[in-house]
XYZ file of C-alpha atoms in Angstrom:
283
model
C 9.742 -15.676 14.598
C 6.276 -17.205 14.634
C 7.680 -19.502 17.563
C 9.050 -16.507 19.665
C 6.261 -14.582 18.926
C 3.547 -17.102 20.033
C 5.783 -18.112 23.094
C 5.386 -14.274 23.753
C 1.680 -14.144 23.079
C 0.486 -14.036 26.647
C 3.068 -12.289 27.626
C 2.618 -8.967 25.479
C -0.931 -9.492 24.812
C -3.538 -6.275 25.418
C -5.768 -5.633 27.725
C -8.526 -3.176 26.826
C -8.960 -0.655 30.064
C -11.657 1.781 28.648
C -15.193 0.672 28.523
C -16.122 2.384 25.337
C -13.394 0.530 23.921
C -14.138 -2.729 25.248
C -17.695 -2.317 24.023
C -16.621 -1.516 20.654
C -14.336 -4.705 19.942
C -16.958 -7.027 22.082
C -19.549 -5.750 19.247
C -16.883 -6.041 16.295
C -16.145 -9.469 17.622
C -19.440 -10.698 17.796
C -20.252 -9.916 14.391
C -17.586 -11.440 13.094
C -19.006 -14.768 15.412
C -22.098 -14.241 13.693
C -20.770 -13.870 10.237
C -18.089 -16.878 10.622
C -21.236 -18.811 11.658
C -23.466 -18.531 8.337
C -20.830 -19.406 6.626
C -18.862 -22.468 8.562
C -20.598 -24.981 6.528
C -19.657 -23.658 3.350
C -17.128 -24.290 0.817
C -15.738 -20.817 0.499
C -14.305 -22.244 -2.915
C -17.895 -23.903 -3.659
C -20.116 -21.190 -3.965
C -20.733 -21.095 -7.411
C -21.908 -24.785 -7.173
C -24.538 -24.087 -4.752
C -28.326 -25.615 -4.809
C -29.831 -23.437 -7.676
C -33.162 -23.439 -6.038
C -32.186 -22.234 -2.878
C -33.184 -18.844 -2.873
C -31.851 -17.712 0.517
C -28.747 -14.967 0.412
C -25.705 -16.511 0.683
C -22.911 -15.022 2.867
C -19.965 -13.347 1.804
C -17.127 -14.884 1.593
C -15.540 -11.804 3.886
C -16.413 -9.780 6.553
C -15.526 -5.876 6.843
C -15.597 -4.779 10.714
C -16.208 -1.412 11.806
C -13.922 1.211 10.861
C -11.989 1.875 14.089
C -8.447 3.501 15.196
C -5.432 1.664 15.151
C -5.314 1.006 19.162
C -8.742 -1.481 18.516
C -7.248 -2.312 15.175
C -4.392 -3.862 17.283
C -6.735 -5.422 19.867
C -8.813 -7.247 17.047
C -5.773 -8.391 15.295
C -4.857 -10.058 18.306
C -8.336 -11.516 19.988
C -8.895 -12.593 15.676
C -5.862 -14.524 15.622
C -6.780 -16.038 18.904
C -10.271 -17.164 18.198
C -9.738 -18.303 14.616
C -5.796 -18.793 13.783
C -4.024 -16.350 11.094
C -3.101 -19.185 8.273
C 0.510 -18.735 9.242
C 3.059 -21.843 9.235
C 2.801 -23.830 12.470
C 5.652 -24.613 14.586
C 5.972 -27.643 12.524
C 5.748 -26.514 9.331
C 2.217 -27.089 8.521
C -0.389 -24.578 7.608
C -2.860 -23.776 10.457
C -6.385 -25.443 9.783
C -7.786 -21.829 9.870
C -9.497 -20.948 6.796
C -9.733 -17.164 8.037
C -7.702 -14.328 6.918
C -7.627 -11.109 8.644
C -6.060 -7.709 6.510
C -6.201 -3.795 6.545
C -7.313 -2.354 3.654
C -7.066 1.563 2.741
C -10.286 1.893 0.586
C -9.178 6.184 -0.412
C -5.266 6.201 -0.744
C -5.576 9.850 -0.816
C -7.167 9.300 2.794
C -4.479 6.965 3.756
C -5.452 7.077 7.642
C -9.133 5.661 6.853
C -8.657 1.713 7.481
C -10.736 -1.121 7.375
C -9.944 -4.623 8.655
C -11.370 -7.266 6.640
C -11.606 -11.106 7.420
C -11.848 -13.525 4.965
C -12.728 -17.048 4.571
C -10.025 -18.504 2.261
C -9.124 -22.507 0.983
C -5.862 -23.343 0.748
C -5.765 -22.595 -2.909
C -7.097 -19.289 -2.638
C -5.010 -18.113 0.263
C -2.095 -19.314 -2.022
C -3.634 -17.277 -4.670
C -3.682 -14.294 -2.933
C -0.258 -14.125 -1.083
C 0.838 -14.586 -4.747
C -1.092 -11.518 -6.115
C -0.614 -9.571 -3.116
C 3.409 -10.277 -3.859
C 3.157 -8.932 -7.008
C 1.816 -5.728 -5.923
C 4.452 -5.160 -3.528
C 7.084 -5.958 -5.824
C 4.989 -3.306 -8.375
C 4.979 -0.958 -5.574
C 8.227 -1.086 -5.035
C 9.622 -0.886 -7.867
C 7.295 1.923 -8.458
C 9.531 3.769 -5.294
C 12.810 2.745 -7.458
C 12.046 4.665 -10.314
C 14.180 7.508 -9.837
C 16.966 5.115 -8.347
C 16.829 3.299 -12.173
C 16.966 6.666 -13.759
C 20.034 7.211 -11.669
C 21.750 3.384 -13.069
C 20.764 4.580 -16.244
C 22.425 8.163 -16.685
C 25.358 6.678 -14.731
C 26.505 3.632 -16.690
C 25.465 5.312 -19.985
C 28.602 7.277 -20.041
C 26.880 10.025 -22.250
C 27.383 13.723 -21.519
C 24.796 15.055 -19.043
C 23.324 18.443 -19.073
C 22.291 20.323 -16.444
C 21.101 24.037 -15.950
C 22.522 25.323 -12.614
C 22.777 21.941 -11.688
C 25.565 22.098 -8.674
C 23.194 21.367 -5.821
C 21.412 18.797 -8.049
C 24.291 17.315 -8.213
C 25.049 17.538 -4.661
C 21.984 16.477 -3.922
C 21.865 13.119 -6.143
C 25.336 11.959 -5.567
C 24.178 12.024 -1.720
C 20.954 9.825 -1.663
C 22.027 7.675 -4.866
C 25.634 7.548 -4.680
C 27.633 7.993 -1.294
C 27.800 10.410 1.173
C 29.370 14.076 -0.441
C 33.140 14.468 -0.091
C 35.154 17.379 2.342
C 36.455 19.376 -1.110
C 35.259 20.320 -4.499
C 38.131 18.457 -5.906
C 37.240 15.289 -4.487
C 33.579 16.083 -5.407
C 34.682 16.859 -8.958
C 36.574 13.643 -8.879
C 33.160 11.651 -7.651
C 31.235 13.201 -10.109
C 34.133 13.005 -13.138
C 33.687 9.003 -12.414
C 30.114 8.788 -12.162
C 29.699 10.768 -15.234
C 32.579 10.126 -17.624
C 30.880 11.657 -20.908
C 31.691 15.055 -18.936
C 28.927 17.564 -17.528
C 27.911 20.577 -19.072
C 25.937 23.389 -17.300
C 24.219 25.578 -19.752
C 24.275 28.421 -17.185
C 27.982 28.078 -16.869
C 28.220 28.028 -20.811
C 25.782 30.985 -21.149
C 27.951 33.291 -19.126
C 31.006 32.884 -21.385
C 29.395 33.354 -24.885
C 29.937 36.686 -25.889
C 28.736 38.241 -30.029
C 29.135 41.251 -31.611
C 26.253 42.559 -33.666
C 28.491 43.329 -36.659
C 32.038 43.144 -37.762
C 33.368 47.067 -37.118
C 32.162 46.960 -33.387
C 34.947 47.318 -31.017
C 33.192 45.777 -27.895
C 31.091 42.565 -27.792
C 28.333 41.544 -25.536
C 26.733 38.651 -23.202
C 24.327 36.773 -25.498
C 22.257 35.956 -22.703
C 21.595 38.881 -20.554
C 19.678 36.992 -18.272
C 20.558 33.317 -17.368
C 17.465 32.202 -16.043
C 16.626 28.877 -18.106
C 13.369 30.286 -20.114
C 14.908 33.253 -21.096
C 18.044 31.274 -22.399
C 15.731 29.049 -24.253
C 13.940 31.755 -25.579
C 17.062 33.433 -27.054
C 18.134 30.334 -28.250
C 14.858 29.905 -30.043
C 14.747 33.730 -31.453
C 18.182 32.989 -32.731
C 17.810 29.668 -34.247
C 14.639 31.234 -36.209
C 16.677 34.538 -37.265
C 19.196 31.848 -38.741
C 16.625 29.403 -40.595
C 15.003 32.867 -41.705
C 18.316 34.205 -43.131
C 19.410 30.443 -44.646
C 15.912 30.802 -46.475
C 16.636 34.132 -47.996
C 19.685 33.386 -49.142
C 18.895 29.779 -50.960
C 15.747 32.286 -52.244
C 18.271 35.046 -53.480
C 21.001 31.824 -54.897
C 17.578 30.141 -56.559
C 16.789 33.540 -58.375
C 20.373 34.253 -59.370
C 21.012 30.727 -60.841
C 17.255 31.712 -62.833
C 18.943 34.699 -63.981
C 21.912 33.205 -65.135
C 20.616 30.717 -67.236
C 17.911 32.713 -68.997
C 20.976 34.897 -70.005
C 22.861 32.457 -71.410
C 20.177 31.280 -73.250
C 19.593 34.502 -74.744
C 23.266 34.917 -75.855
C 22.770 31.205 -77.372
C 19.516 31.976 -79.306
C 21.438 35.337 -81.034
C 24.900 33.655 -82.085
C 22.813 31.105 -83.937
C 22.927 32.203 -87.622
C 19.349 31.852 -89.604
C 18.132 29.252 -92.034
C 17.974 32.607 -94.831
C 21.461 33.999 -94.381
C 22.946 30.631 -94.411
C 21.548 29.988 -98.222
C 22.445 33.410 -99.199
Protein backbone atom coordinates (compact mmCIF):
# COMPACT_ATOMS: atom_id res chain seq x y z
CA UNK A 1 0.00 0.00 0.00
CA UNK A 2 2.83 2.42 0.80
CA UNK A 3 4.52 1.74 -2.51
CA UNK A 4 1.31 2.29 -4.43
CA UNK A 5 0.65 5.46 -2.46
CA UNK A 6 4.06 6.89 -3.30
CA UNK A 7 3.85 5.85 -6.95
CA UNK A 8 0.61 7.78 -7.34
CA UNK A 9 1.56 10.70 -5.09
CA UNK A 10 2.24 13.13 -7.91
CA UNK A 11 -0.82 12.09 -9.89
CA UNK A 12 -3.12 12.60 -6.89
CA UNK A 13 -1.43 15.73 -5.54
CA UNK A 14 -3.71 18.53 -4.45
CA UNK A 15 -3.39 21.96 -6.07
CA UNK A 16 -4.83 25.03 -4.37
CA UNK A 17 -6.69 27.55 -6.52
CA UNK A 18 -8.11 30.11 -4.12
CA UNK A 19 -5.82 32.94 -3.07
CA UNK A 20 -6.89 32.78 0.57
CA UNK A 21 -6.13 29.05 0.73
CA UNK A 22 -2.74 29.53 -0.91
CA UNK A 23 -1.75 32.35 1.44
CA UNK A 24 -2.96 30.51 4.54
CA UNK A 25 -1.04 27.33 3.73
CA UNK A 26 2.04 29.33 2.70
CA UNK A 27 2.11 31.10 6.07
CA UNK A 28 1.48 27.84 7.94
CA UNK A 29 4.36 26.10 6.16
CA UNK A 30 6.63 29.09 6.78
CA UNK A 31 5.89 28.78 10.49
CA UNK A 32 6.78 25.10 10.39
CA UNK A 33 10.04 25.86 8.53
CA UNK A 34 11.03 28.45 11.12
CA UNK A 35 10.32 26.02 13.97
CA UNK A 36 12.17 23.17 12.22
CA UNK A 37 15.23 25.37 11.67
CA UNK A 38 15.32 26.25 15.37
CA UNK A 39 15.42 22.63 16.46
CA UNK A 40 17.32 21.01 13.58
CA UNK A 41 20.53 20.74 15.65
CA UNK A 42 18.78 19.71 18.87
CA UNK A 43 18.38 16.08 19.85
CA UNK A 44 14.69 15.88 20.69
CA UNK A 45 15.45 13.30 23.34
CA UNK A 46 18.23 15.25 25.02
CA UNK A 47 16.60 18.56 25.99
CA UNK A 48 16.90 17.70 29.68
CA UNK A 49 20.68 17.43 29.22
CA UNK A 50 21.05 20.89 27.69
CA UNK A 51 23.66 23.31 29.02
CA UNK A 52 22.36 24.63 32.35
CA UNK A 53 24.12 27.97 31.73
CA UNK A 54 22.23 28.51 28.52
CA UNK A 55 19.32 30.82 29.42
CA UNK A 56 17.99 31.18 25.88
CA UNK A 57 14.48 29.79 25.39
CA UNK A 58 14.46 26.19 24.15
CA UNK A 59 12.16 25.43 21.22
CA UNK A 60 9.35 22.98 21.89
CA UNK A 61 9.51 19.52 20.36
CA UNK A 62 6.10 20.13 18.82
CA UNK A 63 4.63 22.89 16.69
CA UNK A 64 0.90 23.57 16.42
CA UNK A 65 -0.27 24.79 13.06
CA UNK A 66 -3.07 27.35 12.76
CA UNK A 67 -6.56 25.89 12.98
CA UNK A 68 -8.15 25.28 9.58
CA UNK A 69 -10.75 23.24 7.74
CA UNK A 70 -10.25 19.67 6.52
CA UNK A 71 -9.50 20.80 2.95
CA UNK A 72 -6.54 22.89 4.04
CA UNK A 73 -5.40 20.20 6.49
CA UNK A 74 -5.28 17.68 3.68
CA UNK A 75 -3.08 19.96 1.60
CA UNK A 76 -0.81 20.70 4.56
CA UNK A 77 -0.42 16.98 5.25
CA UNK A 78 0.59 16.49 1.64
CA UNK A 79 3.17 19.27 1.70
CA UNK A 80 4.60 18.39 5.11
CA UNK A 81 5.07 14.77 4.06
CA UNK A 82 6.73 15.93 0.86
CA UNK A 83 9.09 18.32 2.68
CA UNK A 84 9.84 16.47 5.91
CA UNK A 85 8.81 12.86 5.33
CA UNK A 86 6.36 11.04 7.54
CA UNK A 87 8.39 8.50 9.49
CA UNK A 88 6.66 5.55 7.78
CA UNK A 89 8.58 2.55 6.50
CA UNK A 90 9.94 3.09 3.01
CA UNK A 91 9.87 0.65 0.12
CA UNK A 92 12.94 -1.17 1.45
CA UNK A 93 11.34 -1.71 4.85
CA UNK A 94 13.55 0.87 6.55
CA UNK A 95 12.22 3.85 8.49
CA UNK A 96 12.40 7.27 6.91
CA UNK A 97 15.27 9.38 8.20
CA UNK A 98 12.84 12.16 9.11
CA UNK A 99 12.38 12.76 12.82
CA UNK A 100 9.15 14.65 12.20
CA UNK A 101 5.68 13.21 12.71
CA UNK A 102 2.40 14.94 11.90
CA UNK A 103 -0.87 14.23 13.69
CA UNK A 104 -4.33 15.71 14.12
CA UNK A 105 -5.71 16.38 17.58
CA UNK A 106 -9.16 17.17 18.89
CA UNK A 107 -8.63 19.50 21.90
CA UNK A 108 -12.27 19.43 22.99
CA UNK A 109 -14.12 16.08 22.53
CA UNK A 110 -17.43 17.95 22.74
CA UNK A 111 -16.42 19.98 19.67
CA UNK A 112 -15.08 17.14 17.53
CA UNK A 113 -15.19 19.25 14.38
CA UNK A 114 -12.49 21.57 15.75
CA UNK A 115 -9.14 19.94 15.01
CA UNK A 116 -5.52 21.02 15.21
CA UNK A 117 -2.54 19.83 13.19
CA UNK A 118 0.61 19.24 15.20
CA UNK A 119 4.08 18.41 13.87
CA UNK A 120 6.39 16.72 16.36
CA UNK A 121 10.16 16.24 16.51
CA UNK A 122 10.67 12.65 17.67
CA UNK A 123 13.59 10.30 17.86
CA UNK A 124 13.02 6.70 16.72
CA UNK A 125 12.64 5.61 20.33
CA UNK A 126 10.14 8.37 21.04
CA UNK A 127 8.22 7.57 17.88
CA UNK A 128 8.03 3.90 18.81
CA UNK A 129 6.80 4.76 22.32
CA UNK A 130 4.20 7.15 20.93
CA UNK A 131 2.96 4.62 18.40
CA UNK A 132 2.62 2.07 21.19
CA UNK A 133 0.69 4.53 23.37
CA UNK A 134 -1.55 5.49 20.43
CA UNK A 135 -2.23 1.81 19.77
CA UNK A 136 -3.22 1.20 23.38
CA UNK A 137 -5.56 4.21 23.25
CA UNK A 138 -7.19 2.91 20.08
CA UNK A 139 -7.67 -0.50 21.66
CA UNK A 140 -9.22 1.17 24.71
CA UNK A 141 -11.65 3.16 22.55
CA UNK A 142 -12.44 0.06 20.49
CA UNK A 143 -13.26 -1.96 23.60
CA UNK A 144 -15.37 0.89 24.96
CA UNK A 145 -17.44 0.91 21.78
CA UNK A 146 -17.85 -2.85 22.08
CA UNK A 147 -19.30 -2.47 25.57
CA UNK A 148 -22.79 -3.78 24.82
CA UNK A 149 -21.40 -6.52 22.57
CA UNK A 150 -19.60 -7.90 25.63
CA UNK A 151 -22.81 -7.62 27.65
CA UNK A 152 -24.77 -9.44 24.94
CA UNK A 153 -22.18 -12.22 24.84
CA UNK A 154 -22.33 -12.56 28.62
CA UNK A 155 -26.14 -12.75 28.53
CA UNK A 156 -26.31 -15.39 25.81
CA UNK A 157 -23.56 -17.53 27.36
CA UNK A 158 -24.92 -17.42 30.91
CA UNK A 159 -27.80 -19.92 30.25
CA UNK A 160 -29.79 -18.02 32.86
CA UNK A 161 -33.34 -16.69 32.61
CA UNK A 162 -33.70 -13.29 30.98
CA UNK A 163 -36.28 -10.95 32.53
CA UNK A 164 -37.66 -8.08 30.44
CA UNK A 165 -40.64 -5.77 30.58
CA UNK A 166 -42.61 -5.33 27.35
CA UNK A 167 -39.39 -6.47 25.70
CA UNK A 168 -40.40 -7.94 22.33
CA UNK A 169 -39.11 -5.02 20.28
CA UNK A 170 -35.97 -4.82 22.42
CA UNK A 171 -35.28 -8.50 21.73
CA UNK A 172 -35.90 -8.04 18.01
CA UNK A 173 -33.54 -5.06 17.93
CA UNK A 174 -30.76 -6.87 19.82
CA UNK A 175 -31.08 -10.10 17.81
CA UNK A 176 -30.94 -8.14 14.55
CA UNK A 177 -27.90 -6.06 15.53
CA UNK A 178 -26.01 -8.55 17.68
CA UNK A 179 -26.82 -11.94 16.18
CA UNK A 180 -28.33 -12.19 12.70
CA UNK A 181 -31.05 -10.91 10.40
CA UNK A 182 -34.54 -11.44 11.77
CA UNK A 183 -36.33 -14.55 10.48
CA UNK A 184 -39.50 -14.24 8.42
CA UNK A 185 -41.95 -15.76 10.90
CA UNK A 186 -42.68 -15.47 14.62
CA UNK A 187 -42.20 -19.19 15.12
CA UNK A 188 -38.71 -19.02 13.63
CA UNK A 189 -37.95 -16.01 15.83
CA UNK A 190 -39.01 -17.98 18.91
CA UNK A 191 -36.64 -20.78 17.94
CA UNK A 192 -33.75 -18.35 17.50
CA UNK A 193 -34.41 -16.58 20.80
CA UNK A 194 -34.93 -19.89 22.58
CA UNK A 195 -31.52 -21.02 21.39
CA UNK A 196 -29.88 -17.80 22.53
CA UNK A 197 -31.56 -17.88 25.95
CA UNK A 198 -32.14 -21.52 26.93
CA UNK A 199 -32.87 -20.43 30.49
CA UNK A 200 -36.11 -18.86 29.27
CA UNK A 201 -37.39 -15.32 28.79
CA UNK A 202 -39.89 -13.82 31.19
CA UNK A 203 -41.76 -10.65 30.31
CA UNK A 204 -43.11 -9.04 33.47
CA UNK A 205 -45.76 -7.19 31.48
CA UNK A 206 -47.14 -10.42 30.07
CA UNK A 207 -46.92 -12.17 33.44
CA UNK A 208 -48.52 -9.25 35.24
CA UNK A 209 -51.53 -9.31 32.90
CA UNK A 210 -52.31 -12.89 33.96
CA UNK A 211 -52.23 -12.49 37.73
CA UNK A 212 -55.71 -12.32 39.30
CA UNK A 213 -56.52 -12.17 43.02
CA UNK A 214 -59.51 -12.16 45.36
CA UNK A 215 -59.59 -9.70 48.21
CA UNK A 216 -61.29 -12.32 50.41
CA UNK A 217 -62.41 -15.93 50.14
CA UNK A 218 -66.10 -15.00 49.93
CA UNK A 219 -65.77 -13.10 46.65
CA UNK A 220 -66.89 -14.94 43.53
CA UNK A 221 -65.01 -12.90 40.98
CA UNK A 222 -61.33 -12.01 41.02
CA UNK A 223 -59.55 -8.87 39.93
CA UNK A 224 -56.32 -8.22 38.08
CA UNK A 225 -53.58 -7.48 40.58
CA UNK A 226 -52.09 -4.89 38.23
CA UNK A 227 -54.63 -2.44 36.84
CA UNK A 228 -51.84 -0.59 35.03
CA UNK A 229 -49.02 -2.60 33.42
CA UNK A 230 -46.50 0.20 33.12
CA UNK A 231 -43.26 -0.84 34.79
CA UNK A 232 -43.32 1.84 37.49
CA UNK A 233 -46.91 0.95 38.40
CA UNK A 234 -46.15 -2.78 38.47
CA UNK A 235 -43.20 -2.10 40.74
CA UNK A 236 -45.37 0.09 42.99
CA UNK A 237 -47.94 -2.66 43.45
CA UNK A 238 -45.26 -5.27 44.11
CA UNK A 239 -43.62 -2.99 46.65
CA UNK A 240 -46.88 -2.25 48.49
CA UNK A 241 -47.83 -5.95 48.51
CA UNK A 242 -44.39 -6.89 49.85
CA UNK A 243 -44.59 -4.21 52.55
CA UNK A 244 -48.09 -5.39 53.55
CA UNK A 245 -46.96 -9.02 53.69
CA UNK A 246 -43.95 -8.06 55.82
CA UNK A 247 -46.15 -6.08 58.18
CA UNK A 248 -48.67 -8.93 58.43
CA UNK A 249 -45.90 -11.43 59.15
CA UNK A 250 -44.49 -9.17 61.87
CA UNK A 251 -47.94 -8.81 63.49
CA UNK A 252 -48.51 -12.57 63.45
CA UNK A 253 -45.06 -13.14 64.93
CA UNK A 254 -45.84 -10.64 67.71
CA UNK A 255 -49.23 -12.31 68.39
CA UNK A 256 -47.55 -15.72 68.55
CA UNK A 257 -44.92 -14.40 70.94
CA UNK A 258 -47.60 -12.88 73.19
CA UNK A 259 -49.60 -16.12 73.13
CA UNK A 260 -46.54 -18.14 74.09
CA UNK A 261 -45.75 -15.74 76.89
CA UNK A 262 -49.33 -15.96 78.22
CA UNK A 263 -49.27 -19.76 78.05
CA UNK A 264 -45.98 -19.97 79.90
CA UNK A 265 -47.28 -17.61 82.61
CA UNK A 266 -50.44 -19.71 83.12
CA UNK A 267 -48.44 -22.93 83.30
CA UNK A 268 -46.14 -21.53 85.94
CA UNK A 269 -49.17 -20.35 87.99
CA UNK A 270 -50.76 -23.78 87.90
CA UNK A 271 -47.52 -25.45 88.95
CA UNK A 272 -47.18 -23.05 91.90
CA UNK A 273 -50.77 -23.62 93.15
CA UNK A 274 -50.46 -27.41 92.96
CA UNK A 275 -47.29 -27.52 95.10
CA UNK A 276 -48.15 -28.26 98.87
CA UNK A 277 -46.80 -25.90 101.48
CA UNK A 278 -44.20 -27.03 104.06
CA UNK A 279 -46.58 -26.48 107.04
CA UNK A 280 -49.27 -28.72 105.60
CA UNK A 281 -46.77 -31.45 105.00
CA UNK A 282 -45.49 -31.41 108.60
CA UNK A 283 -49.02 -31.61 110.07
